Amino acid sequence: MVAAAAARDGTRHHAVSEAEPLSVSAPPLLGRVLASQRWSELCFLHWRVDADLVAPLLPPGLRPDECEGSSWVGVIPFFLDRATLWGSPPIPYVGAFAEINVRLYAVDAEGRRGVVFRSLEASRLLAVLAARASFSLPYFWARTELRVEGDERAASSRRHGSGTSHRMRLRVGERIEPRELEVFLTARWGMFVRRFGRTLFVPNEHEPWALHRAELLDLDDGLLAAAGFPGLADTPPDSVLWSPGVTTRFGSPRRVA
C-alpha cells in the first residue's frame, strides 16, 4: 500500500541499509591513496548525547550512529605529522602540528559508518586553508599545543579571533582489549564532508588501534559549546581513552546518495 501510494504521488523512497558491522581492521582502500598522515598521542574524550541533538548537525543523507542506546560526541587532541599528498614526501612544518577536533558519528543509507567533524583546531594557517579548500573541512586557525610529561598528556588551544579555547590533562593507564563501545568510538574507516552541495564519504585505513584507559585530570573546554553542545563540557566525559597512534591513508571520495 505504501509503495502504491508513493507511486501515485511521485514520492521516491530510498532503502536504508543497516549500519555496517564494527571492525577493528579497516577495509582495504580501492584506487589511489590521496594522502597519508601520522597521528600520535591521541586523547579520546567522549560524551553520550541524544541522537535528536545530533541529527540536525549532520550533512544531508546521513543519520546519527548509535552505540549503547545513544549517539556520541568526541573531543580528540593529538599530534599530526608526516603528512603527504598524492605520493609526495612528508611535508615539513606545514604538515606537522597539534590538532584538536570535535566530531560526531554518522551512517549513510548504504550503511557506511564515518565521522562528521564539527570543528578542527590547527596552528598552521596554510594547512587550515588547504583543508578548507580541498575537503571543505571546518578547520580553525588556533594556537595549539600537546605536551607529553611522563604518563600525563596535556593539550590546549585558543582560536585566533574568537578566543574559543580548550585545555585538558589526562593520565594514561593500562592497555585494554577494546569492547564494542571502544571500537565504535575509534575504529572509523571514513569521514563525511559536505562539498559543492554534495555529501561525500572519504575512506581511510590504518592499523588497529592500541588503546589504553585514561583518567581525565583537568578540563576547561569551549569547543563543545561552539560545536552546538552548550553545557556538555560541565559534565564528566563518559569515556576517556588514549592511544600512541597510527599511520593513516585516505582514498578517493565517494558520493553519498
Short mmCIF file of the C-alpha atoms (twelve columns), coordinates in Angstrom:
data_MODEL
# 
_entry.id   MODEL 
# 
loop_
_atom_site.group_PDB 
_atom_site.id 
_atom_site.type_symbol 
_atom_site.label_atom_id 
_atom_site.label_alt_id 
_atom_site.label_comp_id 
_atom_site.label_asym_id 
_atom_site.label_seq_id 
_atom_site.Cartn_x 
_atom_site.Cartn_y 
_atom_site.Cartn_z 
_atom_site.pdbx_PDB_model_num 
ATOM 1   C CA . MET A 1   0.000  0.000  0.000  1 
ATOM 2   C CA . VAL A 2   2.782  2.444  0.876  1 
ATOM 3   C CA . ALA A 3   4.623  1.662  -2.350 1 
ATOM 4   C CA . ALA A 4   1.446  2.088  -4.375 1 
ATOM 5   C CA . ALA A 5   0.663  5.420  -2.737 1 
ATOM 6   C CA . ALA A 6   4.223  6.562  -3.344 1 
ATOM 7   C CA . ALA A 7   3.951  5.628  -6.994 1 
ATOM 8   C CA . ARG A 8   0.718  7.609  -7.325 1 
ATOM 9   C CA . ASP A 9   2.046  10.808 -5.768 1 
ATOM 10  C CA . GLY A 10  5.521  10.555 -7.301 1 
ATOM 11  C CA . THR A 11  7.344  10.245 -3.973 1 
ATOM 12  C CA . ARG A 12  10.594 8.257  -4.110 1 
ATOM 13  C CA . HIS A 13  11.543 6.056  -1.170 1 
ATOM 14  C CA . HIS A 14  15.182 5.016  -0.818 1 
ATOM 15  C CA . ALA A 15  16.045 1.813  1.003  1 
ATOM 16  C CA . VAL A 16  18.112 2.379  4.132  1 
ATOM 17  C CA . SER A 17  20.701 -0.272 4.881  1 
ATOM 18  C CA . GLU A 18  21.709 -1.447 8.330  1 
ATOM 19  C CA . ALA A 19  24.975 0.046  9.548  1 
ATOM 20  C CA . GLU A 20  28.000 -1.995 8.520  1 
ATOM 21  C CA . PRO A 21  29.465 -4.238 11.255 1 
ATOM 22  C CA . LEU A 22  32.025 -2.683 13.567 1 
ATOM 23  C CA . SER A 23  35.562 -3.862 12.889 1 
ATOM 24  C CA . VAL A 24  38.980 -3.182 14.414 1 
ATOM 25  C CA . SER A 25  40.512 -3.665 10.951 1 
ATOM 26  C CA . ALA A 26  39.953 -1.322 8.022  1 
ATOM 27  C CA . PRO A 27  38.627 -2.490 4.668  1 
ATOM 28  C CA . PRO A 28  41.331 -2.012 2.010  1 
ATOM 29  C CA . LEU A 29  41.280 1.246  0.100  1 
ATOM 30  C CA . LEU A 30  40.167 0.996  -3.511 1 
ATOM 31  C CA . GLY A 31  42.155 3.029  -6.019 1 
ATOM 32  C CA . ARG A 32  44.847 5.578  -5.410 1 
ATOM 33  C CA . VAL A 33  45.945 6.787  -1.975 1 
ATOM 34  C CA . LEU A 34  45.365 10.537 -1.997 1 
ATOM 35  C CA . ALA A 35  47.033 11.442 1.300  1 
ATOM 36  C CA . SER A 36  48.611 9.978  4.416  1 
ATOM 37  C CA . GLN A 37  49.281 11.246 7.930  1 
ATOM 38  C CA . ARG A 38  50.772 10.029 11.179 1 
ATOM 39  C CA . TRP A 39  48.518 10.552 14.205 1 
ATOM 40  C CA . SER A 40  50.297 10.343 17.578 1 
ATOM 41  C CA . GLU A 41  49.421 10.763 21.268 1 
ATOM 42  C CA . LEU A 42  45.660 10.642 20.724 1 
ATOM 43  C CA . CYS A 43  43.439 11.545 23.668 1 
ATOM 44  C CA . PHE A 44  39.814 10.446 23.153 1 
ATOM 45  C CA . LEU A 45  37.223 12.241 25.309 1 
ATOM 46  C CA . HIS A 46  33.619 11.211 24.594 1 
ATOM 47  C CA . TRP A 47  30.186 12.159 25.900 1 
ATOM 48  C CA . ARG A 48  26.834 10.497 25.360 1 
ATOM 49  C CA . VAL A 49  24.364 12.747 23.516 1 
ATOM 50  C CA . ASP A 50  20.803 12.285 22.375 1 
ATOM 51  C CA . ALA A 51  20.559 11.354 18.693 1 
ATOM 52  C CA . ASP A 52  17.876 14.038 18.262 1 
ATOM 53  C CA . LEU A 53  20.512 16.675 19.099 1 
ATOM 54  C CA . VAL A 54  22.992 15.206 16.641 1 
ATOM 55  C CA . ALA A 55  20.674 14.741 13.635 1 
ATOM 56  C CA . PRO A 56  20.247 18.474 12.750 1 
ATOM 57  C CA . LEU A 57  24.047 18.912 12.746 1 
ATOM 58  C CA . LEU A 58  24.712 16.241 10.097 1 
ATOM 59  C CA . PRO A 59  25.005 16.783 6.335  1 
ATOM 60  C CA . PRO A 60  22.093 15.612 4.167  1 
ATOM 61  C CA . GLY A 61  21.976 11.875 3.549  1 
ATOM 62  C CA . LEU A 62  23.229 10.918 6.999  1 
ATOM 63  C CA . ARG A 63  21.662 9.751  10.249 1 
ATOM 64  C CA . PRO A 64  23.194 9.580  13.734 1 
ATOM 65  C CA . ASP A 65  25.137 6.420  14.500 1 
ATOM 66  C CA . GLU A 66  24.418 4.998  17.953 1 
ATOM 67  C CA . CYS A 67  26.008 2.643  20.458 1 
ATOM 68  C CA . GLU A 68  24.703 1.574  23.861 1 
ATOM 69  C CA . GLY A 69  21.468 3.452  23.257 1 
ATOM 70  C CA . SER A 70  22.887 6.878  22.419 1 
ATOM 71  C CA . SER A 71  24.882 8.860  19.948 1 
ATOM 72  C CA . TRP A 72  28.259 10.316 20.955 1 
ATOM 73  C CA . VAL A 73  30.353 13.457 20.552 1 
ATOM 74  C CA . GLY A 74  34.118 13.368 20.884 1 
ATOM 75  C CA . VAL A 75  36.892 15.855 21.583 1 
ATOM 76  C CA . ILE A 76  40.177 14.428 20.345 1 
ATOM 77  C CA . PRO A 77  43.561 16.167 20.833 1 
ATOM 78  C CA . PHE A 78  46.547 14.603 19.070 1 
ATOM 79  C CA . PHE A 79  49.696 15.377 17.112 1 
ATOM 80  C CA . LEU A 80  49.645 15.177 13.315 1 
ATOM 81  C CA . ASP A 81  52.823 14.880 11.250 1 
ATOM 82  C CA . ARG A 82  54.418 13.078 8.281  1 
ATOM 83  C CA . ALA A 83  51.602 14.412 6.099  1 
ATOM 84  C CA . THR A 84  51.807 13.576 2.383  1 
ATOM 85  C CA . LEU A 85  49.666 14.440 -0.648 1 
ATOM 86  C CA . TRP A 86  49.375 12.339 -3.820 1 
ATOM 87  C CA . GLY A 87  52.501 10.349 -3.025 1 
ATOM 88  C CA . SER A 88  54.688 13.324 -2.066 1 
ATOM 89  C CA . PRO A 89  57.419 13.092 0.573  1 
ATOM 90  C CA . PRO A 90  56.313 14.187 4.075  1 
ATOM 91  C CA . ILE A 91  55.566 17.902 4.067  1 
ATOM 92  C CA . PRO A 92  57.833 19.730 6.556  1 
ATOM 93  C CA . TYR A 93  56.499 22.275 9.070  1 
ATOM 94  C CA . VAL A 94  53.074 22.855 7.442  1 
ATOM 95  C CA . GLY A 95  52.330 19.133 7.739  1 
ATOM 96  C CA . ALA A 96  53.167 18.872 11.448 1 
ATOM 97  C CA . PHE A 97  51.045 20.352 14.248 1 
ATOM 98  C CA . ALA A 98  48.916 19.628 17.299 1 
ATOM 99  C CA . GLU A 99  45.228 19.294 16.415 1 
ATOM 100 C CA . ILE A 100 42.065 19.192 18.490 1 
ATOM 101 C CA . ASN A 101 38.853 18.158 16.762 1 
ATOM 102 C CA . VAL A 102 35.211 17.821 17.752 1 
ATOM 103 C CA . ARG A 103 33.439 15.021 15.936 1 
ATOM 104 C CA . LEU A 104 30.121 13.230 15.633 1 
ATOM 105 C CA . TYR A 105 29.292 9.743  14.375 1 
ATOM 106 C CA . ALA A 106 27.040 9.098  11.407 1 
ATOM 107 C CA . VAL A 107 25.932 6.414  8.978  1 
ATOM 108 C CA . ASP A 108 24.641 6.793  5.419  1 
ATOM 109 C CA . ALA A 109 21.913 4.946  3.502  1 
ATOM 110 C CA . GLU A 110 24.444 2.355  2.320  1 
ATOM 111 C CA . GLY A 111 25.394 1.565  5.904  1 
ATOM 112 C CA . ARG A 112 28.830 3.199  5.788  1 
ATOM 113 C CA . ARG A 113 29.929 4.467  9.174  1 
ATOM 114 C CA . GLY A 114 32.090 7.571  9.492  1 
ATOM 115 C CA . VAL A 115 32.856 10.713 11.427 1 
ATOM 116 C CA . VAL A 116 31.477 14.200 10.869 1 
ATOM 117 C CA . PHE A 117 33.754 16.963 12.082 1 
ATOM 118 C CA . ARG A 118 32.152 19.940 13.762 1 
ATOM 119 C CA . SER A 119 35.494 21.732 14.163 1 
ATOM 120 C CA . LEU A 120 39.231 21.148 13.899 1 
ATOM 121 C CA . GLU A 121 41.832 23.389 15.563 1 
ATOM 122 C CA . ALA A 122 45.310 23.654 13.996 1 
ATOM 123 C CA . SER A 123 48.257 26.017 14.347 1 
ATOM 124 C CA . ARG A 124 49.408 26.015 10.697 1 
ATOM 125 C CA . LEU A 125 47.425 28.607 8.743  1 
ATOM 126 C CA . LEU A 126 48.409 27.144 5.370  1 
ATOM 127 C CA . ALA A 127 47.196 23.698 6.455  1 
ATOM 128 C CA . VAL A 128 43.913 25.242 7.653  1 
ATOM 129 C CA . LEU A 129 43.354 26.983 4.320  1 
ATOM 130 C CA . ALA A 130 44.326 23.888 2.302  1 
ATOM 131 C CA . ALA A 131 41.970 21.600 4.256  1 
ATOM 132 C CA . ARG A 132 39.093 24.048 3.895  1 
ATOM 133 C CA . ALA A 133 39.727 24.429 0.162  1 
ATOM 134 C CA . SER A 134 40.289 20.757 -0.681 1 
ATOM 135 C CA . PHE A 135 37.746 18.985 1.553  1 
ATOM 136 C CA . SER A 136 35.612 21.833 3.000  1 
ATOM 137 C CA . LEU A 137 36.635 20.703 6.477  1 
ATOM 138 C CA . PRO A 138 35.763 23.204 9.251  1 
ATOM 139 C CA . TYR A 139 39.358 23.900 10.305 1 
ATOM 140 C CA . PHE A 140 40.108 26.899 12.516 1 
ATOM 141 C CA . TRP A 141 43.444 28.617 12.898 1 
ATOM 142 C CA . ALA A 142 44.407 28.422 16.541 1 
ATOM 143 C CA . ARG A 143 47.375 28.353 18.862 1 
ATOM 144 C CA . THR A 144 47.578 24.644 19.704 1 
ATOM 145 C CA . GLU A 145 49.899 22.618 21.903 1 
ATOM 146 C CA . LEU A 146 50.238 18.984 23.027 1 
ATOM 147 C CA . ARG A 147 52.706 18.103 25.795 1 
ATOM 148 C CA . VAL A 148 53.965 14.710 26.990 1 
ATOM 149 C CA . GLU A 149 55.023 14.646 30.662 1 
ATOM 150 C CA . GLY A 150 55.699 11.084 31.845 1 
ATOM 151 C CA . ASP A 151 52.339 9.287  31.884 1 
ATOM 152 C CA . GLU A 152 50.426 12.575 31.565 1 
ATOM 153 C CA . ARG A 153 49.275 14.308 28.377 1 
ATOM 154 C CA . ALA A 154 48.244 17.960 28.266 1 
ATOM 155 C CA . ALA A 155 46.616 19.742 25.327 1 
ATOM 156 C CA . SER A 156 45.485 23.314 24.788 1 
ATOM 157 C CA . SER A 157 44.198 25.572 22.024 1 
ATOM 158 C CA . ARG A 158 42.919 29.103 21.531 1 
ATOM 159 C CA . ARG A 159 41.375 30.290 18.272 1 
ATOM 160 C CA . HIS A 160 42.735 33.413 16.675 1 
ATOM 161 C CA . GLY A 161 39.982 35.982 16.551 1 
ATOM 162 C CA . SER A 162 37.182 34.469 18.643 1 
ATOM 163 C CA . GLY A 163 39.328 33.194 21.506 1 
ATOM 164 C CA . THR A 164 37.387 29.926 21.773 1 
ATOM 165 C CA . SER A 165 39.651 27.697 23.832 1 
ATOM 166 C CA . HIS A 166 40.305 24.221 25.161 1 
ATOM 167 C CA . ARG A 167 42.540 22.876 27.894 1 
ATOM 168 C CA . MET A 168 42.775 19.322 29.134 1 
ATOM 169 C CA . ARG A 169 45.122 16.996 31.019 1 
ATOM 170 C CA . LEU A 170 44.902 13.241 31.467 1 
ATOM 171 C CA . ARG A 171 46.897 10.332 32.858 1 
ATOM 172 C CA . VAL A 172 47.485 7.258  30.672 1 
ATOM 173 C CA . GLY A 173 46.550 3.913  32.205 1 
ATOM 174 C CA . GLU A 174 46.835 0.259  31.259 1 
ATOM 175 C CA . ARG A 175 46.294 -1.116 27.769 1 
ATOM 176 C CA . ILE A 176 42.887 -2.668 27.139 1 
ATOM 177 C CA . GLU A 177 41.227 -5.036 24.720 1 
ATOM 178 C CA . PRO A 178 38.549 -2.878 23.094 1 
ATOM 179 C CA . ARG A 179 34.907 -3.704 23.717 1 
ATOM 180 C CA . GLU A 180 32.134 -2.795 21.293 1 
ATOM 181 C CA . LEU A 181 31.986 0.796  22.572 1 
ATOM 182 C CA . GLU A 182 35.730 1.409  22.196 1 
ATOM 183 C CA . VAL A 183 35.633 0.014  18.665 1 
ATOM 184 C CA . PHE A 184 32.617 2.213  17.866 1 
ATOM 185 C CA . LEU A 185 34.375 5.353  19.084 1 
ATOM 186 C CA . THR A 186 37.777 4.792  17.464 1 
ATOM 187 C CA . ALA A 187 37.616 2.366  14.508 1 
ATOM 188 C CA . ARG A 188 36.101 4.717  11.937 1 
ATOM 189 C CA . TRP A 189 37.003 3.964  8.340  1 
ATOM 190 C CA . GLY A 190 35.945 7.211  6.715  1 
ATOM 191 C CA . MET A 191 34.715 10.755 7.153  1 
ATOM 192 C CA . PHE A 192 31.690 12.527 5.718  1 
ATOM 193 C CA . VAL A 193 32.101 16.020 4.268  1 
ATOM 194 C CA . ARG A 194 29.782 18.452 2.509  1 
ATOM 195 C CA . ARG A 195 31.297 19.906 -0.664 1 
ATOM 196 C CA . PHE A 196 29.719 21.802 -3.593 1 
ATOM 197 C CA . GLY A 197 26.230 20.826 -2.443 1 
ATOM 198 C CA . ARG A 198 27.078 17.121 -2.174 1 
ATOM 199 C CA . THR A 199 27.722 14.873 0.791  1 
ATOM 200 C CA . LEU A 200 30.850 12.791 0.253  1 
ATOM 201 C CA . PHE A 201 32.388 9.808  2.031  1 
ATOM 202 C CA . VAL A 202 36.196 9.867  2.192  1 
ATOM 203 C CA . PRO A 203 37.528 6.395  3.159  1 
ATOM 204 C CA . ASN A 204 40.634 5.837  5.240  1 
ATOM 205 C CA . GLU A 205 42.641 2.884  6.541  1 
ATOM 206 C CA . HIS A 206 45.247 2.290  9.245  1 
ATOM 207 C CA . GLU A 207 46.469 -0.452 11.535 1 
ATOM 208 C CA . PRO A 208 44.266 -1.444 14.513 1 
ATOM 209 C CA . TRP A 209 44.365 0.931  17.452 1 
ATOM 210 C CA . ALA A 210 46.430 0.195  20.550 1 
ATOM 211 C CA . LEU A 211 44.083 1.589  23.214 1 
ATOM 212 C CA . HIS A 212 44.669 2.452  26.854 1 
ATOM 213 C CA . ARG A 213 42.339 3.533  29.596 1 
ATOM 214 C CA . ALA A 214 42.959 7.083  30.778 1 
ATOM 215 C CA . GLU A 215 41.962 9.294  33.686 1 
ATOM 216 C CA . LEU A 216 40.891 12.860 32.996 1 
ATOM 217 C CA . LEU A 217 42.656 15.173 35.458 1 
ATOM 218 C CA . ASP A 218 41.555 18.594 34.209 1 
ATOM 219 C CA . LEU A 219 39.238 20.026 31.551 1 
ATOM 220 C CA . ASP A 220 38.271 23.561 30.582 1 
ATOM 221 C CA . ASP A 221 36.560 23.383 27.204 1 
ATOM 222 C CA . GLY A 222 34.751 25.854 24.975 1 
ATOM 223 C CA . LEU A 223 34.841 23.777 21.776 1 
ATOM 224 C CA . LEU A 224 31.800 21.640 22.588 1 
ATOM 225 C CA . ALA A 225 29.605 24.681 23.161 1 
ATOM 226 C CA . ALA A 226 30.845 26.257 19.922 1 
ATOM 227 C CA . ALA A 227 30.024 22.988 18.135 1 
ATOM 228 C CA . GLY A 228 26.401 23.043 19.284 1 
ATOM 229 C CA . PHE A 229 26.531 21.338 22.700 1 
ATOM 230 C CA . PRO A 230 26.348 24.066 25.360 1 
ATOM 231 C CA . GLY A 231 26.912 22.899 28.927 1 
ATOM 232 C CA . LEU A 232 28.113 19.427 27.965 1 
ATOM 233 C CA . ALA A 233 31.725 20.103 28.986 1 
ATOM 234 C CA . ASP A 234 30.479 20.828 32.519 1 
ATOM 235 C CA . THR A 235 29.778 17.101 32.928 1 
ATOM 236 C CA . PRO A 236 32.482 14.403 33.062 1 
ATOM 237 C CA . PRO A 237 33.063 12.514 29.804 1 
ATOM 238 C CA . ASP A 238 31.579 9.015  29.620 1 
ATOM 239 C CA . SER A 239 34.694 7.542  28.007 1 
ATOM 240 C CA . VAL A 240 38.366 8.547  28.252 1 
ATOM 241 C CA . LEU A 241 40.959 6.678  26.163 1 
ATOM 242 C CA . TRP A 242 44.487 7.179  24.864 1 
ATOM 243 C CA . SER A 243 46.488 5.677  22.006 1 
ATOM 244 C CA . PRO A 244 50.134 6.065  20.958 1 
ATOM 245 C CA . GLY A 245 48.951 6.452  17.375 1 
ATOM 246 C CA . VAL A 246 48.570 5.111  13.841 1 
ATOM 247 C CA . THR A 247 49.597 5.980  10.275 1 
ATOM 248 C CA . THR A 248 46.503 6.764  8.224  1 
ATOM 249 C CA . ARG A 249 45.911 6.698  4.475  1 
ATOM 250 C CA . PHE A 250 42.985 8.360  2.663  1 
ATOM 251 C CA . GLY A 251 41.305 7.209  -0.549 1 
ATOM 252 C CA . SER A 252 39.140 8.851  -3.196 1 
ATOM 253 C CA . PRO A 253 35.850 10.493 -2.121 1 
ATOM 254 C CA . ARG A 254 32.587 8.743  -2.936 1 
ATOM 255 C CA . ARG A 255 29.223 10.426 -3.238 1 
ATOM 256 C CA . VAL A 256 26.528 9.764  -0.635 1 
ATOM 257 C CA . ALA A 257 23.075 9.135  -2.087 1 
# 
